Amino acid sequence: MKPRWILAIITVNLLILAALVFIYPHLMVAPGELIPAHSQIETECFACHAPLRGVTQEKCASCHTVANIGVLTTRGVPVVKAK
Ligand code: HEC
Ligand code: HEC
């Protein structure tokens, strides 16, 4: 029979790990940094991700107007292309 305190320690560790995933998602589960243009929403995962559905186009379109991509920024400033 295993001593109970070992199971208790394992349980507590798993609970702490599960909590950290939700408290620090950008450190625990993000695959890497976002492009510099998105650095302001680095820790707002649900700006792009929908629970259980992944990244949806609707989320991108909530900030970006599809017809303006590559022409105007989200703030309506013309995009200047590098030569
Ligand atoms: C600016 C939008 C944006 C934000 C904000 C964002 N992501 Fe993502 N993420 C993406 C895109 C786009 C992909 C690629 C999705 C694909 O290939 O279907 C992705 C992929 C991932 C993946 C790989 C698995 C998958 O669903 O394809 C993980 C894990 C992930 N993101 C975690 C995070 C976490 C955690 C955060 C917050 C800390 C975060 N992301 C914030 C856009 C974003
Ligand atoms: C919370 C708002 C928000 C969401 C959601 C968002 N973006 Fe952005 N995105 C921005 C801002 C702000 C910029 C900076 C330039 C601007 O204002 O257009 C930007 C810039 C970009 C750029 C230009 C990058 C560059 O360096 O010029 C691309 C491409 C882009 N976003 C694609 C996406 C895609 C694809 C998604 C969905 C996965 C997405 N964005 C979701 C706010 C958002």
PDB file of C-alpha atoms and ligand atoms in Angstrom, residues 24-32 34-35 38 41-49 54-55 60, ligand 1:
ATOM      1  CA  TYR A  24       0.188  32.243 -17.101  1.00  0.00           C
ATOM      2  CA  PRO A  25      -1.003  30.809 -20.464  1.00  0.00           C
ATOM      3  CA  HIS A  26       1.631  32.790 -22.401  1.00  0.00           C
ATOM      4  CA  LEU A  27       4.398  31.036 -20.407  1.00  0.00           C
ATOM      5  CA  MET A  28       2.776  27.589 -20.056  1.00  0.00           C
ATOM      6  CA  VAL A  29       1.161  26.767 -23.426  1.00  0.00           C
ATOM      7  CA  ALA A  30       1.973  29.423 -26.044  1.00  0.00           C
ATOM      8  CA  PRO A  31       4.209  27.967 -28.806  1.00  0.00           C
ATOM      9  CA  GLY A  32       6.189  31.210 -29.129  1.00  0.00           C
ATOM     10  CA  LEU A  34       3.568  36.694 -31.682  1.00  0.00           C
ATOM     11  CA  ILE A  35       4.654  39.013 -34.512  1.00  0.00           C
ATOM     12  CA  HIS A  38       0.589  41.829 -32.077  1.00  0.00           C
ATOM     13  CA  ILE A  41      -2.235  41.258 -27.282  1.00  0.00           C
ATOM     14  CA  GLU A  42       0.572  38.809 -26.406  1.00  0.00           C
ATOM     15  CA  THR A  43      -1.219  37.621 -23.229  1.00  0.00           C
ATOM     16  CA  GLU A  44      -4.800  37.866 -24.541  1.00  0.00           C
ATOM     17  CA  CYS A  45      -5.051  34.409 -26.053  1.00  0.00           C
ATOM     18  CA  PHE A  46      -8.815  34.595 -26.502  1.00  0.00           C
ATOM     19  CA  ALA A  47      -8.463  37.641 -28.767  1.00  0.00           C
ATOM     20  CA  CYS A  48      -7.648  35.059 -31.483  1.00  0.00           C
ATOM     21  CA  HIS A  49      -8.368  31.608 -30.000  1.00  0.00           C
ATOM     22  CA  GLY A  54      -8.795  26.977 -32.219  1.00  0.00           C
ATOM     23  CA  VAL A  55      -8.151  30.201 -34.138  1.00  0.00           C
ATOM     24  CA  CYS A  60      -9.164  38.204 -36.695  1.00  0.00           C
TER      25      CYS A  60
HETATM   26  C1  HEC B   1      -2.925  37.487 -32.852  1.00  0.00           C
HETATM   27  C2  HEC B   1      -3.655  36.266 -32.656  1.00  0.00           C
HETATM   28  C3  HEC B   1      -3.184  35.243 -31.629  1.00  0.00           C
HETATM   29  C4  HEC B   1      -3.008  35.430 -30.280  1.00  0.00           C
HETATM   30  C5  HEC B   1      -3.236  36.693 -29.455  1.00  0.00           C
HETATM   31  C6  HEC B   1      -2.578  34.142 -29.748  1.00  0.00           C
HETATM   32  N1  HEC B   1      -2.488  33.221 -30.757  1.00  0.00           N
HETATM   33 FE1  HEC B   1      -2.001  31.239 -30.551  1.00  0.00          FE
HETATM   34  N2  HEC B   1      -2.139  30.996 -32.574  1.00  0.00           N
HETATM   35  C7  HEC B   1      -2.534  31.967 -33.455  1.00  0.00           C
HETATM   36  C8  HEC B   1      -2.523  31.406 -34.802  1.00  0.00           C
HETATM   37  C9  HEC B   1      -2.912  32.137 -36.076  1.00  0.00           C
HETATM   38  C10 HEC B   1      -2.115  30.061 -34.660  1.00  0.00           C
HETATM   39  C11 HEC B   1      -1.967  29.011 -35.773  1.00  0.00           C
HETATM   40  C12 HEC B   1      -3.306  28.295 -35.847  1.00  0.00           C
HETATM   41  C13 HEC B   1      -3.365  27.214 -36.894  1.00  0.00           C
HETATM   42  O1  HEC B   1      -2.330  26.822 -37.442  1.00  0.00           O
HETATM   43  O2  HEC B   1      -4.504  26.732 -37.121  1.00  0.00           O
HETATM   44  C14 HEC B   1      -1.871  29.834 -33.244  1.00  0.00           C
HETATM   45  C15 HEC B   1      -1.456  28.619 -32.701  1.00  0.00           C
HETATM   46  C16 HEC B   1      -1.323  28.355 -31.353  1.00  0.00           C
HETATM   47  C17 HEC B   1      -1.010  27.059 -30.783  1.00  0.00           C
HETATM   48  C18 HEC B   1      -0.729  25.798 -31.578  1.00  0.00           C
HETATM   49  C19 HEC B   1      -1.957  24.931 -31.606  1.00  0.00           C
HETATM   50  C20 HEC B   1      -3.019  25.469 -32.487  1.00  0.00           C
HETATM   51  O3  HEC B   1      -4.131  25.776 -31.974  1.00  0.00           O
HETATM   52  O4  HEC B   1      -2.789  25.585 -33.705  1.00  0.00           O
HETATM   53  C21 HEC B   1      -0.996  27.197 -29.438  1.00  0.00           C
HETATM   54  C22 HEC B   1      -0.739  26.112 -28.399  1.00  0.00           C
HETATM   55  C23 HEC B   1      -1.303  28.601 -29.149  1.00  0.00           C
HETATM   56  N3  HEC B   1      -1.478  29.270 -30.344  1.00  0.00           N
HETATM   57  C24 HEC B   1      -1.384  29.137 -27.894  1.00  0.00           C
HETATM   58  C25 HEC B   1      -1.605  30.496 -27.632  1.00  0.00           C
HETATM   59  C26 HEC B   1      -1.606  31.070 -26.294  1.00  0.00           C
HETATM   60  C27 HEC B   1      -1.401  30.274 -25.006  1.00  0.00           C
HETATM   61  C28 HEC B   1      -1.848  32.410 -26.437  1.00  0.00           C
HETATM   62  C29 HEC B   1      -1.910  33.484 -25.364  1.00  0.00           C
HETATM   63  C30 HEC B   1      -0.800  33.579 -24.464  1.00  0.00           C
HETATM   64  C31 HEC B   1      -1.999  32.668 -27.873  1.00  0.00           C
HETATM   65  N4  HEC B   1      -1.843  31.489 -28.549  1.00  0.00           N
HETATM   66  C32 HEC B   1      -2.297  33.911 -28.418  1.00  0.00           C
HETATM   67  C33 HEC B   1      -2.910  33.261 -33.166  1.00  0.00           C
HETATM   68  C34 HEC B   1      -2.864  33.846 -31.918  1.00  0.00           C
END
